[in-house]
Amino acid sequence: MPGWSITAEPRACDVTELAARLRRAGCVFAEDEARILTDAAICDGVLDADLLETLVRRRELGEPPEHIVGYVEFAGLRLSVGPGVFIPRQRSVFLASSTLDAVRDAGEQPVVVEAYCGVAPIASVIAAGVDARAPELIVVDHSPAALTHARRNLPAAVRVERAALPGEMDAVLRRAGVLGSVDVMAAVAPYVPGTLRDLLPAEATDHEPADSHDGGPDGLDAVRGLIDGARRWCSVRGVMLLECHRDQATAALPHAADRGLDCRVRLSDDGQTAVLEVRVPR
Ligand SMILES: C[S@@+](CC[C@H](N)C(=O)[O-])C[C@H]1O[C@@H](n2cnc3c(N)ncnc32)[C@H](O)[C@@H]1O
């Protein structure tokens, strides 16, 4: 199961009973979730039965387990999340590792931006993965709730900026003194086509903000907005890495090519997740 880890060992009968209850509520990973909720209800080594009951009721009402326990496991990191914010998806580990490779290739102290950062999973992986040549890291989102978690997930030196994208990116970069100098920009922008949002699982539609999913009619509004900013924001040979579905990545290629940008699509091993790589040519 993606996303969580278990440290406590509740009695087998408790877990079995709880799992049966969660299964009746429609939870697919009932055993794992029973353990995770039990683990979250252990305070100073003692199971708080009232707290456990509260957590289980929230889960029975359909709240995502990550919002309930307050974390998600992502690329070996435990990231803070909570109600009202987008939960990083396991498929974005592909973007995180692609970004880490790009940062390592970018020379000394590169300028690295995570746009539409949410709780900042990509920047967190970068911060944890490149210590010797520390990059200058900036993360940007318009959601105060998401940025509260981003702040918890990142080292203090990272600039955490609240801004409406793509329009306010120029101002963010100018304030930081790096307009035109970004070496690597990564984003999981909202990329669900507006008409398809209702097809997402209820955990997403009911518990994550609509604007964290809705990417306009074809899902590419935000992606095109980032591509349009590439030449103003990035250095020569600077690269943007943008997660989307593979069909969307292919559809966005002409938009980048028309702007004279070098671009290609990289696919994850299962072929389902794409990273559109856009580079400012020499
Ligand atoms: C798909 S979520 C991705 C979050 C994060 N990158 C991740 O993978 O977990 C998209 C994020 O874009 C933010 N967002 C949506 N519209 C925005 C806008 N116009 N300006 C800035 N952030 C925006 C949402 O708050 C949300 O956190």
XYZ file of C-alpha atoms and ligand atoms in Angstrom:
309
model
C 0.000 0.000 0.000
C 1.349 3.469 -0.797
C 1.925 6.263 1.582
C 2.191 5.157 5.193
C 4.378 3.325 7.664
C 3.574 1.446 10.839
C 5.612 1.483 14.022
C 3.338 0.052 16.712
C 2.164 -3.525 17.130
C -1.458 -3.467 18.318
C -2.994 -6.749 19.450
C -4.022 -8.865 16.476
C -7.673 -9.139 17.589
C -8.001 -5.321 17.856
C -6.660 -4.889 14.351
C -8.917 -7.605 12.974
C -12.023 -6.020 14.510
C -11.047 -2.577 13.366
C -10.214 -3.811 9.882
C -13.634 -5.435 9.571
C -15.241 -2.144 10.557
C -13.154 -0.200 8.047
C -13.893 -2.748 5.330
C -17.615 -2.276 5.937
C -16.998 1.459 5.399
C -15.448 0.683 1.998
C -11.734 0.889 2.833
C -9.753 -1.253 0.393
C -6.583 -1.422 2.518
C -8.539 -2.080 5.719
C -5.871 -4.075 7.632
C -3.121 -1.586 6.872
C -5.328 1.349 7.724
C -6.424 -0.279 10.988
C -2.789 -0.535 12.015
C -1.975 3.000 10.891
C -4.895 4.547 12.770
C -4.043 2.475 15.845
C -0.445 3.611 15.596
C -1.580 7.238 15.414
C -3.678 6.778 18.569
C -0.737 5.603 20.682
C 0.466 8.387 22.959
C 3.571 7.798 25.090
C 3.305 4.080 24.391
C -0.334 3.847 25.540
C -3.295 3.346 23.209
C -5.809 6.184 23.630
C -9.098 4.388 22.882
C -11.130 7.611 22.642
C -8.679 9.091 20.180
C -8.700 5.872 18.145
C -12.490 5.963 17.981
C -12.366 9.573 16.725
C -9.822 8.691 14.038
C -11.799 5.638 12.907
C -15.027 7.648 12.669
C -13.277 10.243 10.497
C -12.073 7.443 8.231
C -15.557 5.893 8.103
C -16.813 9.279 6.886
C -14.380 9.075 3.975
C -11.554 11.357 5.071
C -8.200 10.278 3.560
C -5.979 8.487 6.079
C -3.095 10.855 5.346
C -5.197 13.842 6.449
C -6.212 11.950 9.584
C -2.749 10.860 10.709
C -1.065 14.034 9.395
C 1.630 12.553 7.202
C 2.415 10.789 3.946
C 5.477 8.717 3.158
C 7.112 10.024 -0.034
C 10.412 8.819 -1.483
C 11.597 7.710 1.935
C 10.558 10.955 3.662
C 7.669 11.433 6.065
C 5.961 14.636 4.927
C 3.498 16.679 6.933
C 0.009 16.943 5.364
C -3.398 17.747 6.777
C -7.017 18.616 6.022
C -7.575 20.910 3.075
C -4.361 20.218 1.200
C -3.395 18.068 -1.779
C -1.735 14.793 -0.738
C 1.438 14.094 -2.746
C 0.957 11.062 -4.995
C 3.405 8.179 -5.197
C 3.613 8.617 -8.986
C 5.340 11.982 -8.384
C 8.408 10.145 -7.072
C 9.331 9.907 -10.775
C 9.340 13.715 -11.060
C 11.267 13.971 -7.783
C 14.026 11.647 -8.974
C 14.131 13.336 -12.414
C 14.480 16.705 -10.668
C 17.197 15.406 -8.372
C 19.155 14.227 -11.432
C 18.713 17.642 -13.080
C 19.880 19.446 -9.939
C 22.971 17.235 -9.706
C 23.756 18.043 -13.367
C 23.254 21.774 -12.922
C 26.641 22.696 -11.452
C 27.481 24.521 -8.257
C 24.663 25.941 -6.118
C 21.916 25.888 -8.718
C 18.726 27.894 -8.311
C 15.840 25.426 -7.977
C 12.120 26.252 -7.856
C 9.142 24.022 -7.082
C 6.087 25.769 -8.548
C 2.560 24.785 -7.456
C 4.416 23.170 -4.557
C 1.587 22.170 -2.211
C 3.345 20.629 0.817
C 6.577 20.682 -1.277
C 7.355 17.003 -1.919
C 9.797 17.668 -4.761
C 11.745 20.362 -2.924
C 11.844 18.140 0.168
C 13.486 15.359 -1.831
C 15.981 17.858 -3.274
C 16.773 19.306 0.149
C 17.348 15.809 1.542
C 19.297 14.562 -1.472
C 21.897 17.205 -2.281
C 23.772 18.380 0.746
C 27.287 19.012 -0.581
C 26.338 21.628 -3.219
C 23.287 23.096 -1.504
C 20.948 24.580 -4.093
C 19.070 27.817 -3.550
C 15.547 26.479 -3.143
C 12.295 28.412 -3.619
C 8.808 26.904 -3.352
C 5.618 28.668 -4.448
C 1.899 27.998 -3.978
C -1.159 30.153 -3.314
C -2.604 27.980 -0.524
C -1.704 29.136 3.004
C -2.669 25.700 4.376
C -0.336 23.893 1.976
C 2.489 26.329 2.711
C 2.157 25.720 6.462
C 2.981 22.069 5.803
C 5.665 22.977 3.251
C 7.385 25.069 5.918
C 7.409 22.039 8.255
C 8.760 19.770 5.543
C 11.648 21.959 4.434
C 14.869 23.263 5.990
C 14.660 26.823 7.302
C 16.887 28.188 4.506
C 14.281 27.424 1.824
C 12.215 30.429 0.611
C 8.515 29.581 0.967
C 6.474 32.032 -1.116
C 2.739 32.550 -1.345
C 1.802 33.697 -4.842
C -0.810 33.194 -7.560
C 0.785 31.467 -10.515
C 1.821 31.890 -13.183
C 1.190 35.664 -13.001
C 3.128 36.372 -9.803
C 6.178 34.214 -10.510
C 8.111 37.179 -11.971
C 7.673 39.093 -8.721
C 8.682 36.075 -6.599
C 11.867 35.549 -8.590
C 12.673 39.277 -8.706
C 12.358 39.504 -4.913
C 14.731 36.569 -4.580
C 17.154 38.142 -7.082
C 16.953 35.153 -9.445
C 14.685 36.319 -12.296
C 16.218 34.768 -15.409
C 18.574 32.575 -13.340
C 16.470 29.537 -12.453
C 18.428 26.398 -13.318
C 15.733 23.837 -12.511
C 11.998 24.382 -12.100
C 9.745 21.431 -11.252
C 5.973 21.336 -10.932
C 3.031 19.076 -10.347
C 0.617 21.782 -11.459
C -3.132 21.067 -11.445
C -3.558 18.939 -14.584
C -6.914 17.191 -14.373
C -9.169 18.243 -17.281
C -12.039 20.181 -15.674
C -14.739 17.896 -17.038
C -13.027 14.805 -15.576
C -12.667 16.033 -11.989
C -15.918 14.391 -10.971
C -14.419 11.041 -11.946
C -11.688 11.304 -9.293
C -12.161 9.236 -6.112
C -14.391 10.897 -3.506
C -11.395 11.126 -1.155
C -9.890 13.588 -3.630
C -12.997 15.518 -4.695
C -14.388 15.827 -1.154
C -11.163 16.457 0.745
C -8.646 18.160 -1.546
C -9.178 21.690 -2.942
C -10.739 21.791 -6.423
C -8.016 24.145 -7.607
C -5.361 21.541 -6.805
C -6.854 19.342 -9.561
C -8.562 21.534 -12.146
C -6.232 22.347 -15.022
C -8.850 23.850 -17.351
C -10.606 22.241 -20.309
C -7.710 19.983 -21.393
C -5.867 20.064 -18.060
C -2.950 22.015 -19.505
C -3.717 25.645 -18.568
C -1.118 25.767 -15.782
C 1.427 23.734 -17.753
C 1.177 26.150 -20.703
C 1.467 29.088 -18.292
C 4.746 27.684 -16.959
C 6.075 27.003 -20.464
C 5.252 30.605 -21.407
C 7.402 31.813 -18.512
C 10.419 29.597 -19.222
C 12.497 32.152 -21.127
C 11.864 34.930 -18.568
C 12.446 32.797 -15.489
C 15.146 30.297 -16.425
C 18.823 30.619 -17.257
C 20.162 29.553 -20.659
C 20.147 25.725 -20.533
C 17.792 25.983 -17.555
C 15.218 23.199 -17.458
C 11.569 22.855 -16.474
C 10.237 19.442 -15.470
C 6.457 19.279 -15.541
C 4.451 16.215 -14.482
C 1.341 15.328 -16.462
C -0.317 12.389 -18.162
C 1.677 11.089 -21.133
C -1.010 12.125 -23.639
C -1.034 15.629 -22.182
C 2.762 15.820 -22.328
C 2.677 14.917 -25.999
C -0.116 17.431 -26.614
C 1.932 20.187 -24.930
C 5.067 19.598 -27.032
C 4.045 21.919 -29.928
C 3.282 24.721 -27.440
C 6.879 24.519 -26.163
C 8.385 24.031 -29.626
C 6.519 27.091 -30.961
C 8.303 29.153 -28.308
C 11.697 27.916 -29.501
C 12.219 25.690 -26.457
C 13.882 22.285 -26.584
C 11.443 19.724 -25.266
C 10.909 16.010 -24.848
C 8.699 13.637 -22.916
C 10.151 11.251 -20.317
C 8.024 8.330 -19.173
C 8.024 6.483 -15.859
C 8.746 2.738 -15.921
C 5.037 1.877 -15.970
C 4.543 4.354 -18.832
C 1.654 6.118 -17.083
C 3.350 9.162 -15.615
C 5.094 11.615 -17.871
C 7.505 14.403 -17.215
C 7.584 17.066 -19.889
C 11.146 18.362 -20.022
C 11.433 21.890 -21.412
C 14.848 23.504 -21.803
C 15.882 27.021 -22.763
C 18.312 26.635 -25.686
C 21.644 28.410 -26.000
C -1.713 18.975 -7.971
S -1.363 19.942 -6.541
C 0.369 19.543 -6.406
C 0.990 19.892 -5.104
C 2.399 19.339 -4.951
N 3.246 19.756 -6.041
C 2.342 17.830 -4.865
O 2.726 17.146 -5.813
O 1.927 17.329 -3.812
C -1.397 21.571 -7.220
C -1.094 22.709 -6.262
O -1.254 23.915 -7.011
C -1.759 24.919 -6.146
N -2.383 25.918 -7.000
C -3.501 25.801 -7.761
N -3.726 26.911 -8.457
C -2.725 27.774 -8.138
C -2.390 29.092 -8.560
N -3.116 29.766 -9.446
N -1.286 29.660 -8.037
C -0.515 29.010 -7.134
N -0.781 27.756 -6.700
C -1.871 27.147 -7.212
C -2.702 24.197 -5.221
O -2.842 24.916 -4.010
C -1.983 22.846 -5.041
O -1.193 22.850 -3.881
